[in-house]
Short mmCIF file of C-alpha atoms and ligand atoms in Angstrom, two decimals:
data_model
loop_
_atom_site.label_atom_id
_atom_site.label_comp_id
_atom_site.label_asym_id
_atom_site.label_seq_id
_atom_site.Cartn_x
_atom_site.Cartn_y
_atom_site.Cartn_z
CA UNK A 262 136.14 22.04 32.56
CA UNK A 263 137.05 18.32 32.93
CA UNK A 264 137.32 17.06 36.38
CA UNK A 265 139.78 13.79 37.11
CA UNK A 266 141.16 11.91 39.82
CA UNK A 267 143.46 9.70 38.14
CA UNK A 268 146.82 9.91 36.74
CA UNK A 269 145.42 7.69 33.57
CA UNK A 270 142.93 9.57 32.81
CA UNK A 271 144.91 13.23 33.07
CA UNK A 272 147.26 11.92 30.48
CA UNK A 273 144.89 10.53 28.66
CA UNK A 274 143.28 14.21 28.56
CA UNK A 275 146.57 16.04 27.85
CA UNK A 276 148.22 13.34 25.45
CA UNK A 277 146.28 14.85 21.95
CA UNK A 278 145.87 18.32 23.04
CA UNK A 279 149.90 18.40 23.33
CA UNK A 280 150.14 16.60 20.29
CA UNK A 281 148.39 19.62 18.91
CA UNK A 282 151.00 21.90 19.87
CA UNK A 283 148.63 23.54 22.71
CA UNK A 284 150.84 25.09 25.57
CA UNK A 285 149.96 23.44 28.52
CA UNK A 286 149.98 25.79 31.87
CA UNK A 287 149.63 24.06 35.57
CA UNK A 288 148.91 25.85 38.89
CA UNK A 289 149.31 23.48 41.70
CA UNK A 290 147.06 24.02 45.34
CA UNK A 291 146.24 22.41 48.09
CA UNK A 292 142.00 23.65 47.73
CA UNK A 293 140.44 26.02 49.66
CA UNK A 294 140.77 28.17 46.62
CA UNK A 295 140.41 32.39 47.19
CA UNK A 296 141.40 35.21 44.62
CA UNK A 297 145.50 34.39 45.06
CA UNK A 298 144.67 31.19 43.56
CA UNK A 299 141.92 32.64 41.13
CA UNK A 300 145.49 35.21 39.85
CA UNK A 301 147.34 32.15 39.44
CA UNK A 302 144.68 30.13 36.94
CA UNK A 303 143.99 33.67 35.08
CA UNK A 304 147.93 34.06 34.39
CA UNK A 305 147.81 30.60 33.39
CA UNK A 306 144.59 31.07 31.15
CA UNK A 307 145.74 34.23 29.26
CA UNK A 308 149.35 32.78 28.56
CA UNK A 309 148.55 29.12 28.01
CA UNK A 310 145.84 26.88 25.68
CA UNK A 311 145.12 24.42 28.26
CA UNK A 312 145.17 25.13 32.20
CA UNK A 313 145.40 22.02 34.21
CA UNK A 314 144.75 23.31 38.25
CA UNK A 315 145.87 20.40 40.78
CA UNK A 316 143.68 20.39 44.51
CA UNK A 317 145.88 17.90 46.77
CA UNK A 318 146.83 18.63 49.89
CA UNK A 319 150.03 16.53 50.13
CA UNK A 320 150.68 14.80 53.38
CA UNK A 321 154.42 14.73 53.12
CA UNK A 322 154.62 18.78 53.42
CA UNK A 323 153.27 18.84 56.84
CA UNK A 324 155.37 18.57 59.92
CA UNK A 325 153.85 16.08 62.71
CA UNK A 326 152.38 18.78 64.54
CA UNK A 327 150.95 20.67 61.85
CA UNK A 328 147.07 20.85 60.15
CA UNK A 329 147.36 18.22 57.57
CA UNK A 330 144.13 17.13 59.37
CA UNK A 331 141.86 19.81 59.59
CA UNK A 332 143.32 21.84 56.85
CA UNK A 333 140.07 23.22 55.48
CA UNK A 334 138.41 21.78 51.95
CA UNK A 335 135.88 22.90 50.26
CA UNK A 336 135.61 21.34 47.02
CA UNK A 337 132.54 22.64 44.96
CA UNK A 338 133.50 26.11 46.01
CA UNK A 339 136.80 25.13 44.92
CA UNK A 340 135.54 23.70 41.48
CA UNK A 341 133.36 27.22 41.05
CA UNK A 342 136.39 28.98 41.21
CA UNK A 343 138.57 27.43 38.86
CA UNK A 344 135.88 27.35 36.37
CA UNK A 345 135.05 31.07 36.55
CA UNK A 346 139.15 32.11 36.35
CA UNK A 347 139.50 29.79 33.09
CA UNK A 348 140.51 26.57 33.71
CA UNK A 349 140.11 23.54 31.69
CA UNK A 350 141.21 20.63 33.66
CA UNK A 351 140.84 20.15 37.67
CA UNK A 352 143.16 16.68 38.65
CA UNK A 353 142.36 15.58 42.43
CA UNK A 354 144.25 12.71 42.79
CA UNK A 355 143.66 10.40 46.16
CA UNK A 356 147.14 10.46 47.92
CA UNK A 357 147.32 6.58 47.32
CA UNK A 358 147.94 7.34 43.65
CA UNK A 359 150.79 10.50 44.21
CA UNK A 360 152.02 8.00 47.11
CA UNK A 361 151.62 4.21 46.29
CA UNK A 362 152.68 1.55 48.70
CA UNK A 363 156.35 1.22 48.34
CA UNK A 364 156.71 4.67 47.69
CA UNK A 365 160.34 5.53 48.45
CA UNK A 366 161.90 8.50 46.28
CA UNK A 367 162.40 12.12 47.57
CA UNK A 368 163.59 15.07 46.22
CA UNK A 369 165.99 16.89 48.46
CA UNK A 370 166.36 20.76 48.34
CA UNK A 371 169.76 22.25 49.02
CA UNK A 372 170.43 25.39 51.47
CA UNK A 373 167.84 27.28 49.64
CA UNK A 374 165.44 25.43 52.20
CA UNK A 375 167.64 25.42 55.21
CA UNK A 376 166.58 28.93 55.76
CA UNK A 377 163.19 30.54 57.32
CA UNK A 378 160.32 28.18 56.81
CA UNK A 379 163.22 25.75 56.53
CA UNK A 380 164.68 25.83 59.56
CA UNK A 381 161.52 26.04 61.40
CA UNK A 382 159.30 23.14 59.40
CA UNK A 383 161.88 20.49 59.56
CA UNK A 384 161.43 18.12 55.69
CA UNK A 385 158.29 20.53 54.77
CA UNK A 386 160.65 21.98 51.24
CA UNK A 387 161.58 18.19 50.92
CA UNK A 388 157.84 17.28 50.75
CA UNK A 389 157.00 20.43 48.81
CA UNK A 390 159.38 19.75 45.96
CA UNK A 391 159.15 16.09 45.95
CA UNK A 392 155.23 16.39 45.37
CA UNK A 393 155.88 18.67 42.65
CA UNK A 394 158.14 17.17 40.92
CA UNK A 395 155.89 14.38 40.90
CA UNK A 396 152.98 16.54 39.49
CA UNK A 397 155.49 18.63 36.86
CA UNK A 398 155.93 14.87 35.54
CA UNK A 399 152.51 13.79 35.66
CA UNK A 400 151.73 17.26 33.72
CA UNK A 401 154.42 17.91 31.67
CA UNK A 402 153.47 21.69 31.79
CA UNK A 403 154.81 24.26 29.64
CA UNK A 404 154.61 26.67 31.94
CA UNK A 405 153.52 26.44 35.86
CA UNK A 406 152.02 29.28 38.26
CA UNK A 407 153.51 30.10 41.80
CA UNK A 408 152.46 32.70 44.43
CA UNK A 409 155.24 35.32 45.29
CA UNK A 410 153.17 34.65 48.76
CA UNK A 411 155.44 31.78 49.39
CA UNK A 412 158.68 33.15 48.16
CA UNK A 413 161.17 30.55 49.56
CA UNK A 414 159.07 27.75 47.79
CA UNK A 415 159.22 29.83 44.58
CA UNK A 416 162.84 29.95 44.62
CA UNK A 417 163.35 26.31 45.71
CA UNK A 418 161.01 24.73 43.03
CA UNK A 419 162.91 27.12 40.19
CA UNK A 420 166.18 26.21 41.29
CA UNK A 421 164.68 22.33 41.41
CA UNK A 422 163.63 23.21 38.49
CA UNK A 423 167.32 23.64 36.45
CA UNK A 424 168.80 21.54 39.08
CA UNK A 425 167.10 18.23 37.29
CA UNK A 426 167.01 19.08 34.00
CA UNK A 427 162.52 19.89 33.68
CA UNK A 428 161.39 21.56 30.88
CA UNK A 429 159.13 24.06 32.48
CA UNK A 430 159.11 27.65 33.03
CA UNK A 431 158.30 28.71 37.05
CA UNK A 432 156.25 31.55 36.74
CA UNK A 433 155.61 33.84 39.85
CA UNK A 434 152.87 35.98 40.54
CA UNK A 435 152.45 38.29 43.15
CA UNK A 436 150.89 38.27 46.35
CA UNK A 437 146.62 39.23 45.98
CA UNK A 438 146.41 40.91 49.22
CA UNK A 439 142.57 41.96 50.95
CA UNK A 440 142.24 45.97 51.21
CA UNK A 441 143.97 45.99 54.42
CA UNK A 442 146.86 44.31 53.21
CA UNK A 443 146.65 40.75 54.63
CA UNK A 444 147.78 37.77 52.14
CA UNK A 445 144.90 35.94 51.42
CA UNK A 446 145.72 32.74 52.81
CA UNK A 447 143.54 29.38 52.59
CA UNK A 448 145.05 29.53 56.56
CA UNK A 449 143.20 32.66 57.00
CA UNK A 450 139.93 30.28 57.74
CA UNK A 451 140.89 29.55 61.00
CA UNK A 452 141.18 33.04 62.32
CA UNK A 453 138.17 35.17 64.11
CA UNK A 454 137.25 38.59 63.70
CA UNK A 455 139.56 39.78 66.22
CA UNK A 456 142.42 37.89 65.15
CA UNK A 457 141.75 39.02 61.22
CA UNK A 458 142.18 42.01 62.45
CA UNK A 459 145.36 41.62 64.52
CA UNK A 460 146.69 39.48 61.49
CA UNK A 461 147.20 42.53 59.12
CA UNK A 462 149.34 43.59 60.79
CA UNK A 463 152.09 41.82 59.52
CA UNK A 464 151.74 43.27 56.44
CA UNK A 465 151.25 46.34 57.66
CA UNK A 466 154.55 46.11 58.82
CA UNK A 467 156.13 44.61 55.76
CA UNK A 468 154.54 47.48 53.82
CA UNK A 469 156.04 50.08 56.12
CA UNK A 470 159.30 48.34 54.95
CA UNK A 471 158.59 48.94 51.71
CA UNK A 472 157.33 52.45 51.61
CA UNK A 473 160.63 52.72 54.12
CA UNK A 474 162.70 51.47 51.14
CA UNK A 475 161.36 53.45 48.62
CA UNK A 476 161.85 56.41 50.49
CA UNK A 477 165.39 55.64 49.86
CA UNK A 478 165.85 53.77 53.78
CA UNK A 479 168.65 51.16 52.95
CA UNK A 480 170.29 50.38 56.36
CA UNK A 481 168.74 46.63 56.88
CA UNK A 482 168.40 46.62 60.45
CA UNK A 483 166.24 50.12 60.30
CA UNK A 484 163.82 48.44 57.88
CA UNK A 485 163.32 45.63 60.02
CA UNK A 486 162.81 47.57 63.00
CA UNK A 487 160.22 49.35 61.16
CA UNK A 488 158.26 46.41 60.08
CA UNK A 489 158.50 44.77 63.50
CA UNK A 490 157.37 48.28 65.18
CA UNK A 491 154.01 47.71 63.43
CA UNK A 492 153.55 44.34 63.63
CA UNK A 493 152.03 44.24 66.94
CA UNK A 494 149.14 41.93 66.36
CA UNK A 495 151.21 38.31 66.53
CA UNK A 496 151.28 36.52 69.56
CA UNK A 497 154.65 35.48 68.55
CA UNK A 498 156.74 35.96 65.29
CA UNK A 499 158.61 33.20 64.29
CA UNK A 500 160.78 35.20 62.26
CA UNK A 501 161.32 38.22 60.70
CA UNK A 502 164.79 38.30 57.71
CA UNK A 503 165.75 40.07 55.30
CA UNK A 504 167.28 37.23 53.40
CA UNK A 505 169.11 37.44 49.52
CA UNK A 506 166.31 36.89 47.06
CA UNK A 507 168.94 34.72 45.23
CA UNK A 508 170.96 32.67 47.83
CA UNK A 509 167.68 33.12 50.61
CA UNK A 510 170.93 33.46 53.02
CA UNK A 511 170.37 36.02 56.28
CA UNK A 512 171.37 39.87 54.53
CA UNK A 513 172.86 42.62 56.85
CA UNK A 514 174.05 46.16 55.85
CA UNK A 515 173.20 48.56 53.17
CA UNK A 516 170.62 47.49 50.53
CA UNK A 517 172.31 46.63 47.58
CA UNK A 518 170.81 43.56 45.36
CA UNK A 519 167.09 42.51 45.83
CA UNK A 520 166.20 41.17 49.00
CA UNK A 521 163.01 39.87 50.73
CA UNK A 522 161.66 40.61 53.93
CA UNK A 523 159.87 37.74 55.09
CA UNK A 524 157.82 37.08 58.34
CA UNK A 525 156.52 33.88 59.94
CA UNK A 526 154.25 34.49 62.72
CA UNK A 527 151.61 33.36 65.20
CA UNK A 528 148.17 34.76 65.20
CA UNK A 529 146.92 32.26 68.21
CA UNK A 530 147.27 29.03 67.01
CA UNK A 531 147.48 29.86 62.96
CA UNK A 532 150.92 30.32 61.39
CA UNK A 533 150.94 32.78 58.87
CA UNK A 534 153.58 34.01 56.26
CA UNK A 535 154.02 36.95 54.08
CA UNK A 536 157.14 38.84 52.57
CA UNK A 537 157.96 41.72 50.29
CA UNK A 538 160.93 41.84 47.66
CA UNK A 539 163.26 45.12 47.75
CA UNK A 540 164.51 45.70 44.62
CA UNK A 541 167.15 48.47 44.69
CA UNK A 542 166.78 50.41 41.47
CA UNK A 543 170.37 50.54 39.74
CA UNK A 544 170.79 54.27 39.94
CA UNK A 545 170.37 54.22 44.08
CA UNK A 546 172.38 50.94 44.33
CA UNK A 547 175.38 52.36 42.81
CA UNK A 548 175.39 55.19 45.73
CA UNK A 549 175.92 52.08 48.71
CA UNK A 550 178.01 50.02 46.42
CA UNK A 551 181.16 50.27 44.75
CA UNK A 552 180.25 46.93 42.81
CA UNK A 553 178.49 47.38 39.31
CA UNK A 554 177.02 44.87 36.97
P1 AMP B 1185 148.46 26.61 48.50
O1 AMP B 1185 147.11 26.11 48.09
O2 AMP B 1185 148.45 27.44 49.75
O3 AMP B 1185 149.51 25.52 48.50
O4 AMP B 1185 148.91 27.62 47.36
C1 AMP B 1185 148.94 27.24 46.01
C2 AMP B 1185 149.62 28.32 45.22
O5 AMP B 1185 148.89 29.55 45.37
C3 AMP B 1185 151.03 28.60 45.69
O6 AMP B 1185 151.86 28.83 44.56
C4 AMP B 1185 150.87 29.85 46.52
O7 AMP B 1185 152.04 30.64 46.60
C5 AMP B 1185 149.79 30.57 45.75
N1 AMP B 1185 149.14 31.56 46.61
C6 AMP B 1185 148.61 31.37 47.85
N2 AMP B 1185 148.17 32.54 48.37
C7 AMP B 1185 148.42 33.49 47.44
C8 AMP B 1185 148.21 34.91 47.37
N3 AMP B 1185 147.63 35.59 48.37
N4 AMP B 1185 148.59 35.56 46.25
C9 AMP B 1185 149.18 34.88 45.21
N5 AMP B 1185 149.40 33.56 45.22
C10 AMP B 1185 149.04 32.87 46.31
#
């Protein structure tokens, strides 16, 4: 595995290997790397030649008030990890080279991000997709790796994405999740025993959701009610939506298109996220909808 820090010397890298027709696969993080990471770089490994992983932790994402700060690092853990799940390139550029002085051009998401996370981390999507759009053209990737983890982001970097024209396919892979169902989170550092604990469950209530769902439940506010019943381990939830997977607008009423429930939530001081995706199977839709494909 090749380690680099600068942009020069990651095209440098990547310039003859694409040359050579290999299929280049990118999983962007922000370091602290665990298993939800390590399913990102496998995906990437088995379905692309070259796997270029990306540790920056990208200042522009994080609200005034947030953890850019003491977000925690730990970089030869980090660098164990992406060897052992099959990458071939680690780039950790400085922020001075992703932001030079001068540095003046955003991307700005639409009302995909005015929703959930949105509304709550005021410019977060806006640093989020300007970063990556950055590192998609630093990369060039064929393909590149997101977590299902953090849903809204998936859908505003696809629809970035096809909104500007870059030749890359956004892959998502599902959330790894510890045996009693918390999201592994680099965020789940900061929490004590006690608060572990208490932070499962919030997806012990999304999963209640889900088994609610599959059980055929498709009123919305009864499968909120039951997630929220169990989620009695936050010291405050943020919030808790079913939102269209598509359009990530607020859904009410009967069940019928994909959806994700997603929570935001305090454990103490750490804000955590998870969601699930509902995905009405065709034969049950048709029973709450008189619309067909
Ligand atoms: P982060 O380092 O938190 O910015 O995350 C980097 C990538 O890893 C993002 O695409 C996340 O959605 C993804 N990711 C984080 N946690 C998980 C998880 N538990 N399962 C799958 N993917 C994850």
């Amino acid at each position: 595995m090749r380690v680099v820090r600068s942009i020069a010397d990651l095209r440098a890298i990547l310039r003859p290997l694409r040359a050579e027709g290999k299929r280049v696969g990118f999983v962007p993080t922000m370091g602290f790397l665990h298993e939800g990471h390590g399913a990102l770089i496998r995906q990437s490994a088995a379905r692309c030649d070259v796997t270029v992983v990306s540790i920056f932790v990208n200042p522009t994402q994080f609200g005034p008030s947030e953890d850019l700060a003491n977000y925690p690092r730990d970089l030869e853990r980090d660098q164990n990890l992406c060897l052992e799940t099959g990458a071939t390139v680690l780039f950790l550029p400085e922020v001075a080279e992703i932001y030079p002085t001068g540095f003046q051009t955003h991307v700005e998401p639409g009302r995909l991000a005015q929703t959930l996370c949105g509304r709550y981390r005021p410019g977060h999507f806006r640093g989020v997709a300007t970063v990556v759009a950055k590192l998609f053209s630093i990369v060039q990737p064929d393909l590149a790796f997101f977590g299902q983890k953090d849903f809204q982001q998936t859908v505003v970097i696809r629809r970035m994405a096809r909104d500007l024209n870059l030749p890359v396919d956004v892959v998502v892979v599902p959330t790894v999740r510890e045996a009693d169902g918390l999201a592994l989170s680099s965020r789940n550092a900061y929490l004590d025993e006690e608060a572990r604990r208490r932070a499962a469950t919030l997806s012990q209530g999304l999963l209640a959701a889900q088994a609610a769902f599959d059980a055929g439940e498709r009123q919305s506010s009864k499968l909120v009610k039951a997630a929220r019943a169990l989620m009695t381990g936050a010291d405050s939830i943020q919030y808790l939506e079913l939102v269209d997977a598509q359009t990530m607008e607020p859904f009410k009423g009967p069940v019928d298109r994909t959806v994700a429930l997603c929570v935001a939530a305090y454990v103490g001081s750490t804000r955590l996220i998870d969601n699930v995706l509902l995905v009405p199977s065709p034969n049950l839709a048709g029973q709450n909808s008189s619309q067909s494909a």
